[in-house]
mmCIF file with all atom_site columns, N, CA and C in Angstrom:
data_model
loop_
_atom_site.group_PDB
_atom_site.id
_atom_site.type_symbol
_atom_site.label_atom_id
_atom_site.label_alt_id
_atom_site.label_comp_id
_atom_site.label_asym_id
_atom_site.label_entity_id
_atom_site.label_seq_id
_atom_site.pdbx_PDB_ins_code
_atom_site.Cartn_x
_atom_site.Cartn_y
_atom_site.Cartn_z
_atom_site.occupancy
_atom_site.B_iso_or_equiv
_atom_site.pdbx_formal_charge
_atom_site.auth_seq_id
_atom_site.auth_comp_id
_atom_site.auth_asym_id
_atom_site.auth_atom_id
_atom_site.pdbx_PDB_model_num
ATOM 1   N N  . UNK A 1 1  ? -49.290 -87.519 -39.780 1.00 49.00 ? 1  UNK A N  1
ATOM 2   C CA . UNK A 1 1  ? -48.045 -87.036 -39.235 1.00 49.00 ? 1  UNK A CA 1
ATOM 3   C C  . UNK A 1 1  ? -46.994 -88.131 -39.329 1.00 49.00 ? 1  UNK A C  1
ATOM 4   N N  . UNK A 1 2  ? -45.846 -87.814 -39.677 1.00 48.00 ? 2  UNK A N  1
ATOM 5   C CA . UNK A 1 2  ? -44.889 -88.822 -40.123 1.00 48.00 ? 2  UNK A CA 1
ATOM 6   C C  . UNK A 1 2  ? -43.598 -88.699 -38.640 1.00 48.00 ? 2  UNK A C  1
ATOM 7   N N  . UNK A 1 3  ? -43.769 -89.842 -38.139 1.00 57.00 ? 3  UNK A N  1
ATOM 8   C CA . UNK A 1 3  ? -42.911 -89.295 -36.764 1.00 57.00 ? 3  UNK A CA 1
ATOM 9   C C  . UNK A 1 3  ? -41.591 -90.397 -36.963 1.00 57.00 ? 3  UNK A C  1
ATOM 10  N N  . UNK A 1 4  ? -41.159 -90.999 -38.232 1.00 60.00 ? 4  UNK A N  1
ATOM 11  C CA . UNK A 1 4  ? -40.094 -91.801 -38.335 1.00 60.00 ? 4  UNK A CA 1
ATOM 12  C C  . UNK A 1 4  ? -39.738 -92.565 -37.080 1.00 60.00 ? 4  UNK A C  1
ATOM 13  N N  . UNK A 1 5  ? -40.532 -93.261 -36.562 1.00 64.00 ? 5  UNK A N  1
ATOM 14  C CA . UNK A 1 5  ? -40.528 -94.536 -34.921 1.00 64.00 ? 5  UNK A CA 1
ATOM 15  C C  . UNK A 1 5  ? -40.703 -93.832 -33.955 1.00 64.00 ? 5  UNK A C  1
ATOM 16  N N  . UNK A 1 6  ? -40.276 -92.354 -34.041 1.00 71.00 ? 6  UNK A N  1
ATOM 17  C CA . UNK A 1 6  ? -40.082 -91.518 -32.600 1.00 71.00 ? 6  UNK A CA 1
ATOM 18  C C  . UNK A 1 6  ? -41.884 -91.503 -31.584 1.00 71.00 ? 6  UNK A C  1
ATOM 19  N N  . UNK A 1 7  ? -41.452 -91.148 -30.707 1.00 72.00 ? 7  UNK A N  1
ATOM 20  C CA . UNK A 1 7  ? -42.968 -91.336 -29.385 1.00 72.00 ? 7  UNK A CA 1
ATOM 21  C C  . UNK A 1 7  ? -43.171 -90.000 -29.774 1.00 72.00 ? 7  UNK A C  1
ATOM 22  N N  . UNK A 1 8  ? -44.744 -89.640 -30.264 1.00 75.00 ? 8  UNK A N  1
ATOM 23  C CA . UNK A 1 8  ? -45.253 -89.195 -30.254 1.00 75.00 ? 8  UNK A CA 1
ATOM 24  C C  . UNK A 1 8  ? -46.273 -89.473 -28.835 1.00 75.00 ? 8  UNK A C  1
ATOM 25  N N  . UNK A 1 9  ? -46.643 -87.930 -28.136 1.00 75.00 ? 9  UNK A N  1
ATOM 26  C CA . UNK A 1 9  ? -47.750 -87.797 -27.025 1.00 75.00 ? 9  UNK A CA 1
ATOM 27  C C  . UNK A 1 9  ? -48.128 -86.495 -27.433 1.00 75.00 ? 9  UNK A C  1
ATOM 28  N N  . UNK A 1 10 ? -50.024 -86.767 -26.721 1.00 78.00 ? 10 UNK A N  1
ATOM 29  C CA . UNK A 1 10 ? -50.856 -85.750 -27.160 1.00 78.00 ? 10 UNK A CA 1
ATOM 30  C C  . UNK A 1 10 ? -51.827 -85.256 -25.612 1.00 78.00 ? 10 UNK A C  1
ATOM 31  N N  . UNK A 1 11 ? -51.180 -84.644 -25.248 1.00 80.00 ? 11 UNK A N  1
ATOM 32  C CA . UNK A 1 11 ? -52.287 -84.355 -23.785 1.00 80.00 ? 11 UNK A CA 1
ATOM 33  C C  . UNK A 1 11 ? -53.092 -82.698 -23.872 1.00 80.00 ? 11 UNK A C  1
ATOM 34  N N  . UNK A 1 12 ? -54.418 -82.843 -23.072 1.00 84.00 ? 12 UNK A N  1
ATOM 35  C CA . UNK A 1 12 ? -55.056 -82.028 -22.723 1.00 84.00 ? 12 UNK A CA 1
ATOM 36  C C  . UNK A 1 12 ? -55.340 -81.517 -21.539 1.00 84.00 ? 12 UNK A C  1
ATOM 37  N N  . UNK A 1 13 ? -55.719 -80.167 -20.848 1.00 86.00 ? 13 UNK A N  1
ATOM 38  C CA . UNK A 1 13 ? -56.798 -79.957 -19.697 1.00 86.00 ? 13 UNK A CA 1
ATOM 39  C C  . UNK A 1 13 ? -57.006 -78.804 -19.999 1.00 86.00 ? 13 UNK A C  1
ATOM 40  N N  . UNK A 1 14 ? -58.076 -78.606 -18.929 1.00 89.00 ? 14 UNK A N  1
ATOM 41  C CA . UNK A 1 14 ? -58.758 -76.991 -18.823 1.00 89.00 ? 14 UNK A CA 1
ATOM 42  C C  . UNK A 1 14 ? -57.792 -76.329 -17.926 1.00 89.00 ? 14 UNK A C  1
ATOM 43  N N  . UNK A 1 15 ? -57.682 -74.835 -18.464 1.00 87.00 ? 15 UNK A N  1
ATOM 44  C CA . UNK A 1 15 ? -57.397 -73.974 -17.273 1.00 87.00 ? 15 UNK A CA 1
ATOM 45  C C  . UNK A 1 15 ? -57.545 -72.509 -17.632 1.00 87.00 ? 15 UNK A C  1
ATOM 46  N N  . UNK A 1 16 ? -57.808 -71.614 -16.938 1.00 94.00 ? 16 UNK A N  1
ATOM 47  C CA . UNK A 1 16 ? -58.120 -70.561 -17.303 1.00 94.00 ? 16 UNK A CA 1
ATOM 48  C C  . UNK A 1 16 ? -57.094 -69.868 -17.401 1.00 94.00 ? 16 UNK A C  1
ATOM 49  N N  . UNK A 1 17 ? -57.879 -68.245 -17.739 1.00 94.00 ? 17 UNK A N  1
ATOM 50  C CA . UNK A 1 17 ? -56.848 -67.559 -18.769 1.00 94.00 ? 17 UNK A CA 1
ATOM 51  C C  . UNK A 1 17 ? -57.267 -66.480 -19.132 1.00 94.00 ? 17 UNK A C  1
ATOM 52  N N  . UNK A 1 18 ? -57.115 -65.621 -19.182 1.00 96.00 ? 18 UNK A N  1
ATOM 53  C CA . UNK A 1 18 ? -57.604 -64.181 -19.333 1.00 96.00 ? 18 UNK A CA 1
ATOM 54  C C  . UNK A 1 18 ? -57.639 -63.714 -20.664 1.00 96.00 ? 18 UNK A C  1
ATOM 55  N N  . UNK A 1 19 ? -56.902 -64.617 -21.334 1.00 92.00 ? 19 UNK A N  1
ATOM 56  C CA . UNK A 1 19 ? -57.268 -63.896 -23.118 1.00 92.00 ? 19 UNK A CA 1
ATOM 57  C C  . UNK A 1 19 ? -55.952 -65.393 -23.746 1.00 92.00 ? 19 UNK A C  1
ATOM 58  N N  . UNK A 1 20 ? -56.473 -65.397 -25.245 1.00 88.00 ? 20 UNK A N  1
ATOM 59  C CA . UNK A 1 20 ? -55.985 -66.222 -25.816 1.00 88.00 ? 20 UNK A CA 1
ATOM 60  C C  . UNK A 1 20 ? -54.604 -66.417 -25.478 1.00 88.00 ? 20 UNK A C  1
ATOM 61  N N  . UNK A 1 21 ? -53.833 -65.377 -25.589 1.00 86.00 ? 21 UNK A N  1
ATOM 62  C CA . UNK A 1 21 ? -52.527 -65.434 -25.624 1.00 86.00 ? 21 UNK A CA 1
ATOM 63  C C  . UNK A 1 21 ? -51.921 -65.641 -24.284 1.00 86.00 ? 21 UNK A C  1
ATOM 64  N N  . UNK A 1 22 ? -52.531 -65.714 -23.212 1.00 90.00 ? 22 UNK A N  1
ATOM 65  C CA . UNK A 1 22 ? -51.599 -66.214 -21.782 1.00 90.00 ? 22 UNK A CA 1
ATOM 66  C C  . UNK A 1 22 ? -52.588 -67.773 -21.486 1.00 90.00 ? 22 UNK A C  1
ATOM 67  N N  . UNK A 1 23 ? -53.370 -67.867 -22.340 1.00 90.00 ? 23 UNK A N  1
ATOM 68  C CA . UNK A 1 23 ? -53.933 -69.875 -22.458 1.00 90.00 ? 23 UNK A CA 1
ATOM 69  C C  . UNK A 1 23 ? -52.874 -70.187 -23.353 1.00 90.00 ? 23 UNK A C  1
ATOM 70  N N  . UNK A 1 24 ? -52.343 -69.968 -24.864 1.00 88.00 ? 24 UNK A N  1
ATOM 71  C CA . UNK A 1 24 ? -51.415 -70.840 -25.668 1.00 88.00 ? 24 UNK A CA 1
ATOM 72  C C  . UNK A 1 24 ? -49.740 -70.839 -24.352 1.00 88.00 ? 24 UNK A C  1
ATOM 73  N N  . UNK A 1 25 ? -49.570 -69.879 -23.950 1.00 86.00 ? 25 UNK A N  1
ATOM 74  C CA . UNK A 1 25 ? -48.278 -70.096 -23.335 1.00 86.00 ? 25 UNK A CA 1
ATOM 75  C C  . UNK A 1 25 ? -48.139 -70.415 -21.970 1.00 86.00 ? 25 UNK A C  1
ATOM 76  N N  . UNK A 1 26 ? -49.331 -70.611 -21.562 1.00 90.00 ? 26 UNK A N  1
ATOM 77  C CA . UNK A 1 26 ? -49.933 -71.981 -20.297 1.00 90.00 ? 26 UNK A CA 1
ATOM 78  C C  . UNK A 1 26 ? -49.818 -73.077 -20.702 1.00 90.00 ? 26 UNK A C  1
ATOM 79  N N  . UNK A 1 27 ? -50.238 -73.761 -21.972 1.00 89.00 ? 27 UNK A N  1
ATOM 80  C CA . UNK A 1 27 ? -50.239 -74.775 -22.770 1.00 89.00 ? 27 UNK A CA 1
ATOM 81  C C  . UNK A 1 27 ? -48.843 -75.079 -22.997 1.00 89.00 ? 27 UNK A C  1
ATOM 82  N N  . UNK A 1 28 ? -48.114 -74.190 -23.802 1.00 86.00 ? 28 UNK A N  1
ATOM 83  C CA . UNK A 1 28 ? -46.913 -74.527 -24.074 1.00 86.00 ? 28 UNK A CA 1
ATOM 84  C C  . UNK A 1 28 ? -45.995 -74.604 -23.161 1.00 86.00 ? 28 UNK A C  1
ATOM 85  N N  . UNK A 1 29 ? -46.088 -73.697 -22.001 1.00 88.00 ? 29 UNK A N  1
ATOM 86  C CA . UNK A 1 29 ? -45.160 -73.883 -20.506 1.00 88.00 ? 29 UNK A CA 1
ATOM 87  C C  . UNK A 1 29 ? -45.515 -75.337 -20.503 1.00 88.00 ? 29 UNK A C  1
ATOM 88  N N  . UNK A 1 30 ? -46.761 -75.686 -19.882 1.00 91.00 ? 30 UNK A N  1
ATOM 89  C CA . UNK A 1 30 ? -47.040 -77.211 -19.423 1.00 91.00 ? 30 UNK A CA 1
ATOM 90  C C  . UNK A 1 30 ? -46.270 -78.404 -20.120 1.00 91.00 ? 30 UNK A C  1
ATOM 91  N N  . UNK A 1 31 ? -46.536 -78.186 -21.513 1.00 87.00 ? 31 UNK A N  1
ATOM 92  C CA . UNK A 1 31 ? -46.041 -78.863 -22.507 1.00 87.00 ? 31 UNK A CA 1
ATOM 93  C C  . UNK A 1 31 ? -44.514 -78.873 -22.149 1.00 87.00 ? 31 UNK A C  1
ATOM 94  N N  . UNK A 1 32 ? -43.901 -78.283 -22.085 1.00 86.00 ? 32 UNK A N  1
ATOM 95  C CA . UNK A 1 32 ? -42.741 -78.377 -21.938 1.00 86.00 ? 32 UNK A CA 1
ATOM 96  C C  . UNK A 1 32 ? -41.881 -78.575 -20.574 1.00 86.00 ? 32 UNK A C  1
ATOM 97  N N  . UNK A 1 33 ? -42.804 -78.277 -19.388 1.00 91.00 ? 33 UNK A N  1
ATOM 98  C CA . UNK A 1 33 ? -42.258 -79.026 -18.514 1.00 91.00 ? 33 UNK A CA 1
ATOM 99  C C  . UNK A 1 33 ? -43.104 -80.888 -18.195 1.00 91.00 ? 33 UNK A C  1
ATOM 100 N N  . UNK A 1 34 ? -43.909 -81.104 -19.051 1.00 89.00 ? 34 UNK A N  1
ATOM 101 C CA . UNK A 1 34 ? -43.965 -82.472 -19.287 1.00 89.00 ? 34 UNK A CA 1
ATOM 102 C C  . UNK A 1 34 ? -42.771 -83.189 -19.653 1.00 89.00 ? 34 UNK A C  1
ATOM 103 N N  . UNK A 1 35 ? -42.062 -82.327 -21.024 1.00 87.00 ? 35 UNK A N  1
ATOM 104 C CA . UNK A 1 35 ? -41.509 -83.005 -21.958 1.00 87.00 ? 35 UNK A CA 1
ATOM 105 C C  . UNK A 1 35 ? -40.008 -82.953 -20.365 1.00 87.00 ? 35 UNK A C  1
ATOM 106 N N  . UNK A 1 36 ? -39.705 -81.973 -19.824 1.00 90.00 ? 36 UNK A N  1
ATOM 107 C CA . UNK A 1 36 ? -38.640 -81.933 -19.135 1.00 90.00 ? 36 UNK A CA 1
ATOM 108 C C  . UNK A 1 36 ? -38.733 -82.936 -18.373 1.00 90.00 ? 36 UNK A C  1
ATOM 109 N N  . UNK A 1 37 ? -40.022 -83.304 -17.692 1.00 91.00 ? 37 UNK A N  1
ATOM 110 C CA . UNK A 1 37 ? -40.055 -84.410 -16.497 1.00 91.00 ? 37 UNK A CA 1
ATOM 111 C C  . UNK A 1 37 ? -40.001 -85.977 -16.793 1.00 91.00 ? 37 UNK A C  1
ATOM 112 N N  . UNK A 1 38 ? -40.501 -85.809 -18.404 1.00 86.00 ? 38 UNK A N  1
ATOM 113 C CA . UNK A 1 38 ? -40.451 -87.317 -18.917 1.00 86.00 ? 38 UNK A CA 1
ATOM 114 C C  . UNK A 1 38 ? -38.892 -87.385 -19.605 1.00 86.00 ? 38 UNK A C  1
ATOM 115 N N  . UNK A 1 39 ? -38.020 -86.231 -19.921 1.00 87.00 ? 39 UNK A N  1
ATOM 116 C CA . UNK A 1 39 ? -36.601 -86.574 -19.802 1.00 87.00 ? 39 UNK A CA 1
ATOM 117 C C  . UNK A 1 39 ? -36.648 -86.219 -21.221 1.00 87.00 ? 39 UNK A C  1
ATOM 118 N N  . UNK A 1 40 ? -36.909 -85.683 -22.007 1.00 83.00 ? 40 UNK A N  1
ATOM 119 C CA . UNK A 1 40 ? -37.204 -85.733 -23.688 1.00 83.00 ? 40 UNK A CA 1
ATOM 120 C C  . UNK A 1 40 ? -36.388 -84.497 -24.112 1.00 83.00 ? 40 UNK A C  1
ATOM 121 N N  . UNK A 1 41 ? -35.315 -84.813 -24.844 1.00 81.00 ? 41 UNK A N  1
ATOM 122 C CA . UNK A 1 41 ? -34.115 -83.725 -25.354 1.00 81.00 ? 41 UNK A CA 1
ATOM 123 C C  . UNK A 1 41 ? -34.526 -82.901 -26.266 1.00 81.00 ? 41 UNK A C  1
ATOM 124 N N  . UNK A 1 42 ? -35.428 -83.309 -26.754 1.00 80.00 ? 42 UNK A N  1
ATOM 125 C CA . UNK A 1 42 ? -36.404 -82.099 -27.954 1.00 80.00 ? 42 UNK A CA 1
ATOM 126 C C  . UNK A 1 42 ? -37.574 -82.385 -27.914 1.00 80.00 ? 42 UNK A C  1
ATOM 127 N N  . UNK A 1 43 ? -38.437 -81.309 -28.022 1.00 79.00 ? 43 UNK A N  1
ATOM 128 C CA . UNK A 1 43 ? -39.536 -81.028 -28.325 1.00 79.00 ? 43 UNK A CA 1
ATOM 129 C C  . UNK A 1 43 ? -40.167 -79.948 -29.510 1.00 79.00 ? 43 UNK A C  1
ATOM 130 N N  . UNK A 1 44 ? -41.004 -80.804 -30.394 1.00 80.00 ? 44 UNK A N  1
ATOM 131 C CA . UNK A 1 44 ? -42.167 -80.158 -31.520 1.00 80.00 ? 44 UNK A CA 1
ATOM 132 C C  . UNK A 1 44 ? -43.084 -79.502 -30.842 1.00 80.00 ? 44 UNK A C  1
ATOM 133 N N  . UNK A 1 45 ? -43.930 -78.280 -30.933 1.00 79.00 ? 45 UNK A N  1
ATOM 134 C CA . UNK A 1 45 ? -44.865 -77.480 -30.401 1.00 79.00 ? 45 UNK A CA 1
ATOM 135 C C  . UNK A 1 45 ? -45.549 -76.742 -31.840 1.00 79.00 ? 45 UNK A C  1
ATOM 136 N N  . UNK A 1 46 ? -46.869 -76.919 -31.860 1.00 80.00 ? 46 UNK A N  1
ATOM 137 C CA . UNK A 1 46 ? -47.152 -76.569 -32.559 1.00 80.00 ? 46 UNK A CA 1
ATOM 138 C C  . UNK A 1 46 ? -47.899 -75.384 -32.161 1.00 80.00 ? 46 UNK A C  1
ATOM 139 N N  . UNK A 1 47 ? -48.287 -74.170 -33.209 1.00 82.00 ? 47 UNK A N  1
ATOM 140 C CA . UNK A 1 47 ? -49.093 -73.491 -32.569 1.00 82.00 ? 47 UNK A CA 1
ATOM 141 C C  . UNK A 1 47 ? -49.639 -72.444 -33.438 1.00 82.00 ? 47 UNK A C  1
ATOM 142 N N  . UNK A 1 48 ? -50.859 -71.934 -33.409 1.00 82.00 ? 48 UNK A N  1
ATOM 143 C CA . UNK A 1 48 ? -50.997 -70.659 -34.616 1.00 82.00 ? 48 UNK A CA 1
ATOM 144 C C  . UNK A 1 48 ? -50.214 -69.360 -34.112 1.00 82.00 ? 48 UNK A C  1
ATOM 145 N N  . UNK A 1 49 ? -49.848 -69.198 -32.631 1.00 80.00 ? 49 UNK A N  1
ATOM 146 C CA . UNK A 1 49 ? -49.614 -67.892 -32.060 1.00 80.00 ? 49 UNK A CA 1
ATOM 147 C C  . UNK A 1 49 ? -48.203 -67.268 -32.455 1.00 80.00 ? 49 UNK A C  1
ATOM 148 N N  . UNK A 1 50 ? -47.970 -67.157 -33.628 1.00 82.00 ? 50 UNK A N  1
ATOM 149 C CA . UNK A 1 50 ? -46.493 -67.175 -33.699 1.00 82.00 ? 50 UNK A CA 1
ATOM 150 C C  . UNK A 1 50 ? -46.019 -66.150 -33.262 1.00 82.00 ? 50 UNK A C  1
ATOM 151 N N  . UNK A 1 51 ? -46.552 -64.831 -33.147 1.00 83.00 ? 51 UNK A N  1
ATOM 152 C CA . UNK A 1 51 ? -45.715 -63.679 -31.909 1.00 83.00 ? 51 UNK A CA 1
ATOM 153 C C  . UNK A 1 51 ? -45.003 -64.897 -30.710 1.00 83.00 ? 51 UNK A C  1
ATOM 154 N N  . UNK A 1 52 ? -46.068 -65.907 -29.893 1.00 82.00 ? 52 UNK A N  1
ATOM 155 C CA . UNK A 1 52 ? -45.401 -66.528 -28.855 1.00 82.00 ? 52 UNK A CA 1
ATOM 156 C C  . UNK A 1 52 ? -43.941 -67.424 -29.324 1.00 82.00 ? 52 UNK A C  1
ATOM 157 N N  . UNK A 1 53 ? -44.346 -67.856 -30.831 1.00 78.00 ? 53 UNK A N  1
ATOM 158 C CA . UNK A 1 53 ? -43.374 -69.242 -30.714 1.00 78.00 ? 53 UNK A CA 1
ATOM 159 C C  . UNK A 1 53 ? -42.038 -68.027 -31.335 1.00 78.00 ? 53 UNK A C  1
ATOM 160 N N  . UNK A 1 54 ? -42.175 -67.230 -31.624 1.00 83.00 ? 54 UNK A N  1
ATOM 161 C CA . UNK A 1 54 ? -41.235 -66.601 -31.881 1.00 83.00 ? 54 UNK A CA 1
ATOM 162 C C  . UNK A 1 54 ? -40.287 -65.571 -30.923 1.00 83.00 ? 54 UNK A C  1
ATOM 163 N N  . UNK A 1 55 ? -41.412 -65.139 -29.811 1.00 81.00 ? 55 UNK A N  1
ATOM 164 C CA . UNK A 1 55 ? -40.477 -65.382 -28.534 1.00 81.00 ? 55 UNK A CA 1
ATOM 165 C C  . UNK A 1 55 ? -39.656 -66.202 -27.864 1.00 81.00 ? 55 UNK A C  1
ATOM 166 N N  . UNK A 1 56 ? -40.253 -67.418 -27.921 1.00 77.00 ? 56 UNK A N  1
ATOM 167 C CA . UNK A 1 56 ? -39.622 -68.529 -26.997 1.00 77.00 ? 56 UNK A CA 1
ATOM 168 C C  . UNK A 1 56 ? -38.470 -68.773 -27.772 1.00 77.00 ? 56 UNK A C  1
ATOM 169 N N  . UNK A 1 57 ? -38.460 -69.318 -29.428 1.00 76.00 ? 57 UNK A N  1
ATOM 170 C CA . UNK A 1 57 ? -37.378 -69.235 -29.839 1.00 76.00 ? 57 UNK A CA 1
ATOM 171 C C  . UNK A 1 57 ? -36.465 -68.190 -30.130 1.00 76.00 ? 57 UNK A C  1
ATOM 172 N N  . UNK A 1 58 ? -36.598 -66.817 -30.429 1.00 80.00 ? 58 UNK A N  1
ATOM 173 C CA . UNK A 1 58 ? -35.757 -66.262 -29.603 1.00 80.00 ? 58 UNK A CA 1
ATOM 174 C C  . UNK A 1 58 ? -34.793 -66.185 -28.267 1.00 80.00 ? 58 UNK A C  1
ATOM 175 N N  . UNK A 1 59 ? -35.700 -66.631 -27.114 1.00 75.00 ? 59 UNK A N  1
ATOM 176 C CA . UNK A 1 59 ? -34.664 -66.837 -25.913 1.00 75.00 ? 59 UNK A CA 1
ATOM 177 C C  . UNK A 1 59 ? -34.094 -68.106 -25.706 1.00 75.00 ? 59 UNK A C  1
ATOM 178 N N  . UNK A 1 60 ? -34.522 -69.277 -26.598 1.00 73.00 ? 60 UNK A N  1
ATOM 179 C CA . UNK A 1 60 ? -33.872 -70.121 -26.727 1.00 73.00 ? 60 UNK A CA 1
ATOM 180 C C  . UNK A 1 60 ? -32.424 -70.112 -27.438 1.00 73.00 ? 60 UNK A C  1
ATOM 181 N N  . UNK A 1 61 ? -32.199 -69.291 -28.440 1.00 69.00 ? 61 UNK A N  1
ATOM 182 C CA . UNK A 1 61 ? -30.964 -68.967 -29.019 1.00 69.00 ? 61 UNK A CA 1
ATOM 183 C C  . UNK A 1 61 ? -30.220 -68.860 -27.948 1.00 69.00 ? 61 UNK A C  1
#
């Protein structure tokens, strides 16, 4: 992964979840209020679920 100097972080935990798709957007909520609390003006998310990432960016517009 080529991150040109920028901080790259990689965190994990368990938590449950009733089916794949409300665990990736547990993950990605978390993820992103990490990135809010550590102060970080953008965030990369990666993910196979693209119905989700294509919601979120949708309401991000």
């Amino acid at each position: 992964m080529e991150t040109r100097g920028k901080k790259v972080c990689w965190f994990a935990k368990k938590a449950k979840a009733e089916s794949a798709a409300e665990a990736e957007i547990k993950a990605i909520r978390w993820a992103m209020d990490i990135a809010a609390k550590e102060g970080y003006s953008a965030v990369a998310i990666a993910s196979d679920a693209m119905v989700l990432i294509r919601a979120l960016h949708d309401e991000c517009e």
